[in-house]
Coordinates of C-alpha atoms and ligand atoms in Angstrom, one line a residue:
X3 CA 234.8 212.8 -91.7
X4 CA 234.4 216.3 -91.3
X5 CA 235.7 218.8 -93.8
X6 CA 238.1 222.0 -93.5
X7 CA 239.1 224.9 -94.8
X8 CA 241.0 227.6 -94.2
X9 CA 243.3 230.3 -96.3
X10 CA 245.8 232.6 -96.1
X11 CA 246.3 235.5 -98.0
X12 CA 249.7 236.3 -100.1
X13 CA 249.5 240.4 -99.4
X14 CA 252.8 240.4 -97.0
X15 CA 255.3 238.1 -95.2
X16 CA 253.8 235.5 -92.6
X17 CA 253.6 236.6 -89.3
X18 CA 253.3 235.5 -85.7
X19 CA 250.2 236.2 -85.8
X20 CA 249.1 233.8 -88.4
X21 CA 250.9 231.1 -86.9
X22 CA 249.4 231.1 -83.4
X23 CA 245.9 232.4 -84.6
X24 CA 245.6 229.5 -87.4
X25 CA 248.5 228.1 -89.3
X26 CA 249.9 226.6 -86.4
X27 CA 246.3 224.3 -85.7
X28 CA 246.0 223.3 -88.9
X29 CA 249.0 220.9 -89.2
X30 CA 248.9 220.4 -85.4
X31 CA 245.2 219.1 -85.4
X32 CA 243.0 220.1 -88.6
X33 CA 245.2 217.9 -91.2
X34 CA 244.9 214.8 -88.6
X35 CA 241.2 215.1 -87.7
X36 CA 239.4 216.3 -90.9
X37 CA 239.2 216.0 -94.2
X38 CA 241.3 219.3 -94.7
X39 CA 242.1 221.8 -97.1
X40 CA 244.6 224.8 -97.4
X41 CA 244.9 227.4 -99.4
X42 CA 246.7 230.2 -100.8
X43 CA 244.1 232.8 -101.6
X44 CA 246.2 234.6 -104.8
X45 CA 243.0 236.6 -105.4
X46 CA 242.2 238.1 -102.6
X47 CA 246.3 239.7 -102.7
X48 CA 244.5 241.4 -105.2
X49 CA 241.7 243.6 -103.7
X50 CA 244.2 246.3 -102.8
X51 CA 247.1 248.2 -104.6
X52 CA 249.7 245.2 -105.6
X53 CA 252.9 244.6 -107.1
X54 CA 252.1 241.4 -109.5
X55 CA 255.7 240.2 -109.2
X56 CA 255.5 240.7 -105.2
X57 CA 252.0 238.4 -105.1
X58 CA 253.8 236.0 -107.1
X59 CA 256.8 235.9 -104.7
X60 CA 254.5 235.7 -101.4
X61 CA 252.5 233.3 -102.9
X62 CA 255.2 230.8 -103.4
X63 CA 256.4 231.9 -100.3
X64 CA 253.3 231.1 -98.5
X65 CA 252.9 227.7 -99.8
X66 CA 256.3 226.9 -98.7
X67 CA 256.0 228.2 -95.3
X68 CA 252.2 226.4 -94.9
X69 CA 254.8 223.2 -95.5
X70 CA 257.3 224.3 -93.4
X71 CA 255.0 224.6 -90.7
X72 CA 253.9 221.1 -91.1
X73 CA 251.2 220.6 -93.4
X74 CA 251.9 217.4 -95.2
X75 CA 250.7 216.9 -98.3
X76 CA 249.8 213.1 -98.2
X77 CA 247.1 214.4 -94.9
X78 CA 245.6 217.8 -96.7
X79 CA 245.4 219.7 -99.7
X80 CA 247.6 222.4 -100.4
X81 CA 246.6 224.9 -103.2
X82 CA 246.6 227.8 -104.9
X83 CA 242.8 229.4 -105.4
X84 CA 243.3 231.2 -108.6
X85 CA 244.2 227.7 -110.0
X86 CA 240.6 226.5 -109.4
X87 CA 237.9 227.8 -111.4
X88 CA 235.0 227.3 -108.8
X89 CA 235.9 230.0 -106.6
X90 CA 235.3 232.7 -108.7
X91 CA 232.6 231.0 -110.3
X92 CA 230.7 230.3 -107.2
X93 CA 231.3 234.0 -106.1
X94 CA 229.6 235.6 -108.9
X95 CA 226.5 233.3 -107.8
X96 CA 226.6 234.2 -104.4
X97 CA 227.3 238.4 -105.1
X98 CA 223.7 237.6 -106.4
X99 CA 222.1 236.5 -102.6
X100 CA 224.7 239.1 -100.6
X101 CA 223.6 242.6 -100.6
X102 CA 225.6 245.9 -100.5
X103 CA 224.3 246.8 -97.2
X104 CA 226.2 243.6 -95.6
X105 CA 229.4 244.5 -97.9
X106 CA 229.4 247.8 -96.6
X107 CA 228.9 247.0 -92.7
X108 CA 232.0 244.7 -93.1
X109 CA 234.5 245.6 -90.4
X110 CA 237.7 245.0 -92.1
X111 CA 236.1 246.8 -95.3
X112 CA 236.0 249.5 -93.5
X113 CA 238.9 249.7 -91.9
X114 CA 240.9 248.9 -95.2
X115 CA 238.1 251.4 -97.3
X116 CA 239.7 254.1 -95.0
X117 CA 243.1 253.7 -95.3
X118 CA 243.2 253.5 -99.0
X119 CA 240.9 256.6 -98.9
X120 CA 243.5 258.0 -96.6
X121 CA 246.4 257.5 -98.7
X122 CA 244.6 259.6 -101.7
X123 CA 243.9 255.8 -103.4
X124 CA 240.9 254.4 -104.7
X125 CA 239.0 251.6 -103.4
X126 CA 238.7 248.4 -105.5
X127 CA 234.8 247.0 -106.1
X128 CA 236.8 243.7 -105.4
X129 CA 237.6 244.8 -101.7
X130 CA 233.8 245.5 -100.8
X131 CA 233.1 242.3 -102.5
X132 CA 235.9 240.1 -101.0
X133 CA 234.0 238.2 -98.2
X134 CA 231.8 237.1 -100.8
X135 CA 234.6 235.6 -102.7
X136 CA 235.7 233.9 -99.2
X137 CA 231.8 232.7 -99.0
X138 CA 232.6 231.3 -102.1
X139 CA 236.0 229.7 -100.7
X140 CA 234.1 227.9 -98.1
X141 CA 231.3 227.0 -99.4
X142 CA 232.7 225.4 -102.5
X143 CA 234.2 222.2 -100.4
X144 CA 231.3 221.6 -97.9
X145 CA 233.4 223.1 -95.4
X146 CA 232.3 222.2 -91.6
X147 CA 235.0 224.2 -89.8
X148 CA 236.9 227.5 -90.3
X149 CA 239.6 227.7 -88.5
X150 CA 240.6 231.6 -88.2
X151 CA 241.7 234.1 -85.6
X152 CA 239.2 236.1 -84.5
X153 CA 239.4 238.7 -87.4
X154 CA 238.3 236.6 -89.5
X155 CA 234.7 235.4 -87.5
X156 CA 232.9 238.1 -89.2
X157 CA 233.4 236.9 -92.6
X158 CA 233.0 233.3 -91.7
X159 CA 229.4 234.4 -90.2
X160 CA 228.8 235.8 -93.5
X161 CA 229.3 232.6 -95.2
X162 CA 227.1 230.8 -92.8
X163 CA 224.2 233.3 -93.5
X164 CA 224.8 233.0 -97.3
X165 CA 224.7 229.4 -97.2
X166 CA 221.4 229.4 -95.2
X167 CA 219.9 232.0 -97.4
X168 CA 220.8 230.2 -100.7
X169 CA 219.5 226.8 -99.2
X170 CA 216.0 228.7 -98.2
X171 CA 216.0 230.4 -101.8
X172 CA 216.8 227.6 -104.3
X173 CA 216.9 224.3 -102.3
X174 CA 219.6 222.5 -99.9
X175 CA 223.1 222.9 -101.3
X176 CA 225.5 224.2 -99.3
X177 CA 226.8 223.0 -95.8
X178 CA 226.5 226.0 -93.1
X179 CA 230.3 226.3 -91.5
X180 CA 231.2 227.4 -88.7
X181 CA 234.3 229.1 -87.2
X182 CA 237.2 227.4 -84.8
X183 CA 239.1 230.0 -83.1
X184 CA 242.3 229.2 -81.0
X185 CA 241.9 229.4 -77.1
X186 CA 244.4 232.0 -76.8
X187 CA 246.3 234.0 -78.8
X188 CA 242.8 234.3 -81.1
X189 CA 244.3 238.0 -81.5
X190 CA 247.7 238.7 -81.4
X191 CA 248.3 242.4 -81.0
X192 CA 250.8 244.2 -82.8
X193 CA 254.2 244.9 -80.4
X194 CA 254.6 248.5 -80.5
X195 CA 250.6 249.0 -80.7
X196 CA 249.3 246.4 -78.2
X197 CA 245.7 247.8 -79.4
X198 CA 246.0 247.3 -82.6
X199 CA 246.4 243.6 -84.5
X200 CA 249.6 242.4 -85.8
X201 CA 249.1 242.4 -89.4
X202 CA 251.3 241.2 -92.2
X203 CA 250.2 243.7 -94.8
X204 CA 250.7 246.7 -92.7
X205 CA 254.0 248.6 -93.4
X206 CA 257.3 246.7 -92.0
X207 CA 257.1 247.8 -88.3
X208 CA 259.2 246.6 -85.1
X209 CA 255.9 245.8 -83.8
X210 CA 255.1 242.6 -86.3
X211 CA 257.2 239.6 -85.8
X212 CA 257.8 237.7 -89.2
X213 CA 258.1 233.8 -89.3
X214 CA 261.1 234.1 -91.0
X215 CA 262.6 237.0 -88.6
X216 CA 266.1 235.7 -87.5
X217 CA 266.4 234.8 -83.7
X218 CA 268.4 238.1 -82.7
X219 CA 265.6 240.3 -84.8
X220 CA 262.8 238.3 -83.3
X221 CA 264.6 239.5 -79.5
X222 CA 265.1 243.2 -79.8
X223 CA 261.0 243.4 -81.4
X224 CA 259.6 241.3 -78.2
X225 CA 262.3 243.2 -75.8
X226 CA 261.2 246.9 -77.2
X227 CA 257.7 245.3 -77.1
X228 CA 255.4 248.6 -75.9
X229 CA 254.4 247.6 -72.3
X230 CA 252.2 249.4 -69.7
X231 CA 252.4 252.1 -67.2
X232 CA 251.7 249.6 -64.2
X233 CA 254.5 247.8 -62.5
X234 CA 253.3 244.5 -61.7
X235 CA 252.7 241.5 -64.7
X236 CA 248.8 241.2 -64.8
X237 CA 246.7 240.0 -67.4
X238 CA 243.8 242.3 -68.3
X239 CA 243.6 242.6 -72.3
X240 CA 241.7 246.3 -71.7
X241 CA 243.5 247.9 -68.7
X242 CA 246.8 245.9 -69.6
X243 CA 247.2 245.3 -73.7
X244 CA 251.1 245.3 -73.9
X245 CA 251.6 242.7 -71.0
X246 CA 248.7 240.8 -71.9
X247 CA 250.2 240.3 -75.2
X248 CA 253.0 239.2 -74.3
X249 CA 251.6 236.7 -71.8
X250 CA 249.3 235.3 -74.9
X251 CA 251.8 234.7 -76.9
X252 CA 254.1 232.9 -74.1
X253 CA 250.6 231.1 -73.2
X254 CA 250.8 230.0 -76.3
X255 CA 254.0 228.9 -77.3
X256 CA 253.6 226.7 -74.6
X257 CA 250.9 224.8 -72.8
X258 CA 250.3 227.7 -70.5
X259 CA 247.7 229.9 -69.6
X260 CA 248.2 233.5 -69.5
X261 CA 246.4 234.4 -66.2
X262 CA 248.1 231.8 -64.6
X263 CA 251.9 232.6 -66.0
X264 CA 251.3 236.7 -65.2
X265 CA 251.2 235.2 -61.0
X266 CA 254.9 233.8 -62.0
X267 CA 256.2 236.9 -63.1
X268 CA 257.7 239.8 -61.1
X269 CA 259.3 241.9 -63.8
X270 CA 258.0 242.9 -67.8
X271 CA 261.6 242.6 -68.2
X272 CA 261.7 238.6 -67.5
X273 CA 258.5 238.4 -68.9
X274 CA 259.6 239.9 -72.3
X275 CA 263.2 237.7 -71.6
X276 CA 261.3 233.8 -71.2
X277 CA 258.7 235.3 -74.2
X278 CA 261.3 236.2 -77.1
X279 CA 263.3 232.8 -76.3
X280 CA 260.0 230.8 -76.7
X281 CA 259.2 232.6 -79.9
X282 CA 262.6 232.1 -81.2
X283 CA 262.5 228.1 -80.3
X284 CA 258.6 228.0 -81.9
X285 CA 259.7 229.5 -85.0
X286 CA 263.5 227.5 -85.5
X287 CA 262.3 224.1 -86.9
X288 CA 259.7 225.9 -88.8
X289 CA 262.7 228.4 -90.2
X290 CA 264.7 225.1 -90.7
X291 CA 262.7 223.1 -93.0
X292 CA 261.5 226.7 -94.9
X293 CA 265.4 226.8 -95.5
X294 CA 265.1 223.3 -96.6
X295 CA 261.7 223.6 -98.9
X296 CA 263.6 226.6 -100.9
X297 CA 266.4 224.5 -102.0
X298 CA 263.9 222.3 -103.7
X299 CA 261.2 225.0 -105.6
X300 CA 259.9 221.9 -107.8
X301 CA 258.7 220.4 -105.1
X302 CA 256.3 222.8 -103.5
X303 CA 255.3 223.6 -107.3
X304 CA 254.3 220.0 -107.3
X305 CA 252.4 219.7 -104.3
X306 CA 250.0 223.2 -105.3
X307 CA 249.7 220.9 -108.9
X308 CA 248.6 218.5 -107.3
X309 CA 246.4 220.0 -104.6
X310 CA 244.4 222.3 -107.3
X311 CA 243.2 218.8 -109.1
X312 CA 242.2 217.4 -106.0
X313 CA 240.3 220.9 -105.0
X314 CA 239.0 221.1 -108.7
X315 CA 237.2 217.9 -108.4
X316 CA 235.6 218.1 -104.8
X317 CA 234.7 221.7 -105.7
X318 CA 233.1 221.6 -109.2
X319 CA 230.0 219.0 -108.3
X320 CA 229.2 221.4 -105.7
X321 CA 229.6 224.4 -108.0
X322 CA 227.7 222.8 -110.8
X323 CA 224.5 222.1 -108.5
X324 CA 224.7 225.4 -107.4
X325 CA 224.3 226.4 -110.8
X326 CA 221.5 224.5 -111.9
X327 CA 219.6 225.1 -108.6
X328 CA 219.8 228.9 -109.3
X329 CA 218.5 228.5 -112.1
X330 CA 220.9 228.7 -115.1
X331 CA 220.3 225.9 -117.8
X332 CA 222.9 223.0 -118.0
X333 CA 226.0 223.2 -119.5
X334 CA 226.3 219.8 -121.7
Ligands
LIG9 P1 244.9 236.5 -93.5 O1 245.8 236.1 -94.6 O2 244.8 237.9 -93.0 O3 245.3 235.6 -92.2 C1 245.4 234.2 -92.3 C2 245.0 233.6 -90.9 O4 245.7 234.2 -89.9 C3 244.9 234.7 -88.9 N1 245.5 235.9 -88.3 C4 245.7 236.1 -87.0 N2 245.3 235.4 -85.9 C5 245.6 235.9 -84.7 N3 246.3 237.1 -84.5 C6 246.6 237.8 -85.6 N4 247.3 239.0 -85.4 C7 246.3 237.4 -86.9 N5 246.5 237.8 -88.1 C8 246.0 236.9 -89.0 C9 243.6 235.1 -89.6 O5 242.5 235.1 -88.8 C10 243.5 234.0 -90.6 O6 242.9 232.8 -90.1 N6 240.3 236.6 -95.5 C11 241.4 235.7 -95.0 C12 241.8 234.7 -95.9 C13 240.8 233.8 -96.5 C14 240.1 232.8 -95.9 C15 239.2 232.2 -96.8 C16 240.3 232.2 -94.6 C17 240.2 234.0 -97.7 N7 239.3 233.0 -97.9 C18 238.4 231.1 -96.5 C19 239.4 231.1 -94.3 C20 238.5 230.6 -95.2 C21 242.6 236.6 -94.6 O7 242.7 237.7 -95.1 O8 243.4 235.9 -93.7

């Protein structure tokens, strides 16, 4: 069976954008057809200027949402990275087969390098060295598949040319991954800034619709959504990004394809209209059982417990080989 996994990262509330671009596969397909893993990756919250008691908050609120939206913990494991050892173990290994030149040409490095730099702030070593901490992510479980949106496909390609340049170096021990990205909705733009992605660690905007947005807040963001100058409802994700937005995500809530549901649309104003009401029903039974989860904390502590013993022991064989094969002596 093939093995998965994938991560989120507790800097921000969960957005549409994480939902459609990869939580939403992973309980609809991943958990059934591979051997699948989840996680909440605590230590990546950590590469930028944090608030420990806000990680903690998002982190729990993560792993209750990932349930929420499905994942059941008898198909998948659901964890916690900082409660496994190997990822930071494995990193340190593999900091020593990256090199700065491929930190540095990182797109979201730079992007986040700049806006810190911006703000008058100073940029963590752990940010440049992040995707080699999500190397070690993968790479610890034999991962097959990724499944990201597209931001994430650079860093997932970085994995893949760690694994093969480790295997070259000290002998076969890591699988190569590769990314799955969703069909649509791969990048959901950000509603007031159709250019831009919707991200959940920018500032709180009306252009970023949160999973747990109630249905009236979710309306007035995708009604006030930032369309274009043209008239008619085309899709063209250059010469149209607001439009072609919105048809993604409706493509997506549904079974729909975007070119196809622009040709049924007259108005941006129906458009926006039939695309807040299918956000609002995606999101309700997920919202629902979130409401649920919270009344029982013990339970979702339970299920990370559990998940970081299962991760522990897939991980650490893999880890330890890597160890010896690099050439540090046994530990007994
Ligand atoms: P993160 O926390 O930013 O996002 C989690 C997942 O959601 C996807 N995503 C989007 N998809 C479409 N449109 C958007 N606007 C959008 N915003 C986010 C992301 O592509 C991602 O799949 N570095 C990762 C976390 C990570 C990870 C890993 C992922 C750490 N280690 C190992 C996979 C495997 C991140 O910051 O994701």
């Amino acid at each position: 069976m093939k093995r998965v996994f994938s991560g989120v990262k507790p800097t921000g509330h969960l957005t549409l954008g994480n939902y459609l671009g990869a939580m939403r596969r992973w309980s609809a397909v991943d958990q059934h057809e591979a051997d699948a893993l989840f996680c909440i990756v605590d230590l990546h919250a950590l590469t930028v200027d944090h608030d420990p008691g806000r990680v903690r908050r998002l982190s729990r609120q993560a792993a209750t949402l990932l349930l929420a939206a499905g994942l059941d913990p008898k198909l998948c494991t659901v964890f916690a990275q900082s409660h496994v050892d190997e990822h930071a173990r494995l990193s340190y290994l593999l900091e020593c087969v990256a090199t700065d030149g491929e930190m540095r040409r990182m797109i979201q490095y730079k992007e986040k390098a700049a806006v810190e730099r911006a703000r008058g702030g100073s940029v963590r070593l752990s940010l440049l060295t992040y995707p080699v901490l999500m190397a070690a992510d993968i790479l610890a479980y034999g991962t097959d598949e990724v499944p990201v949106g597209d931001d994430q496909a650079q860093h997932v390609e970085l994995a893949r040319d760690l694994a093969v340049r480790f295997n070259q170096r000290y002998g076969h021990t890591f699988v190569v991954p590769r990314a799955t990205l969703p069909k649509v909705a791969t990048r959901v733009m950000n509603l007031q800034e159709p250019t831009s992605k919707m991200g959940k660690s920018d500032d709180v905007g009306p252009g970023i619709v949160y999973l747990l947005d109630e249905p009236e807040v979710i309306r007035k963001k995708v009604m006030r959504a930032v369309t274009d100058s043209g008239r008619d409802v085309a899709y063209d994700r250059e010469a149209r990004p607001g439009v072609s937005n919105l048809l993604e995500i409706l493509a997506a809530c549904g079974s729909g394809n975007p070119e196809a549901l622009a040709g049924v649309y007259e108005s941006y104003g129906s458009l926006k209209k039939d695309t807040a009401e299918a956000v609002v029903e995606l999101l309700r039974p997920v919202q629902q059982r979130h409401k649920e989860l919270c009344a029982d904390p013990a339970y979702v502590e339970g299920v990370l417990q559990e998940g970081a013993a299962k991760a522990r022991e897939m991980a650490r064989p893999r880890v330890d080989a890597a160890y010896r094969a690099i050439g540090l002596l046994p530990a007994m």
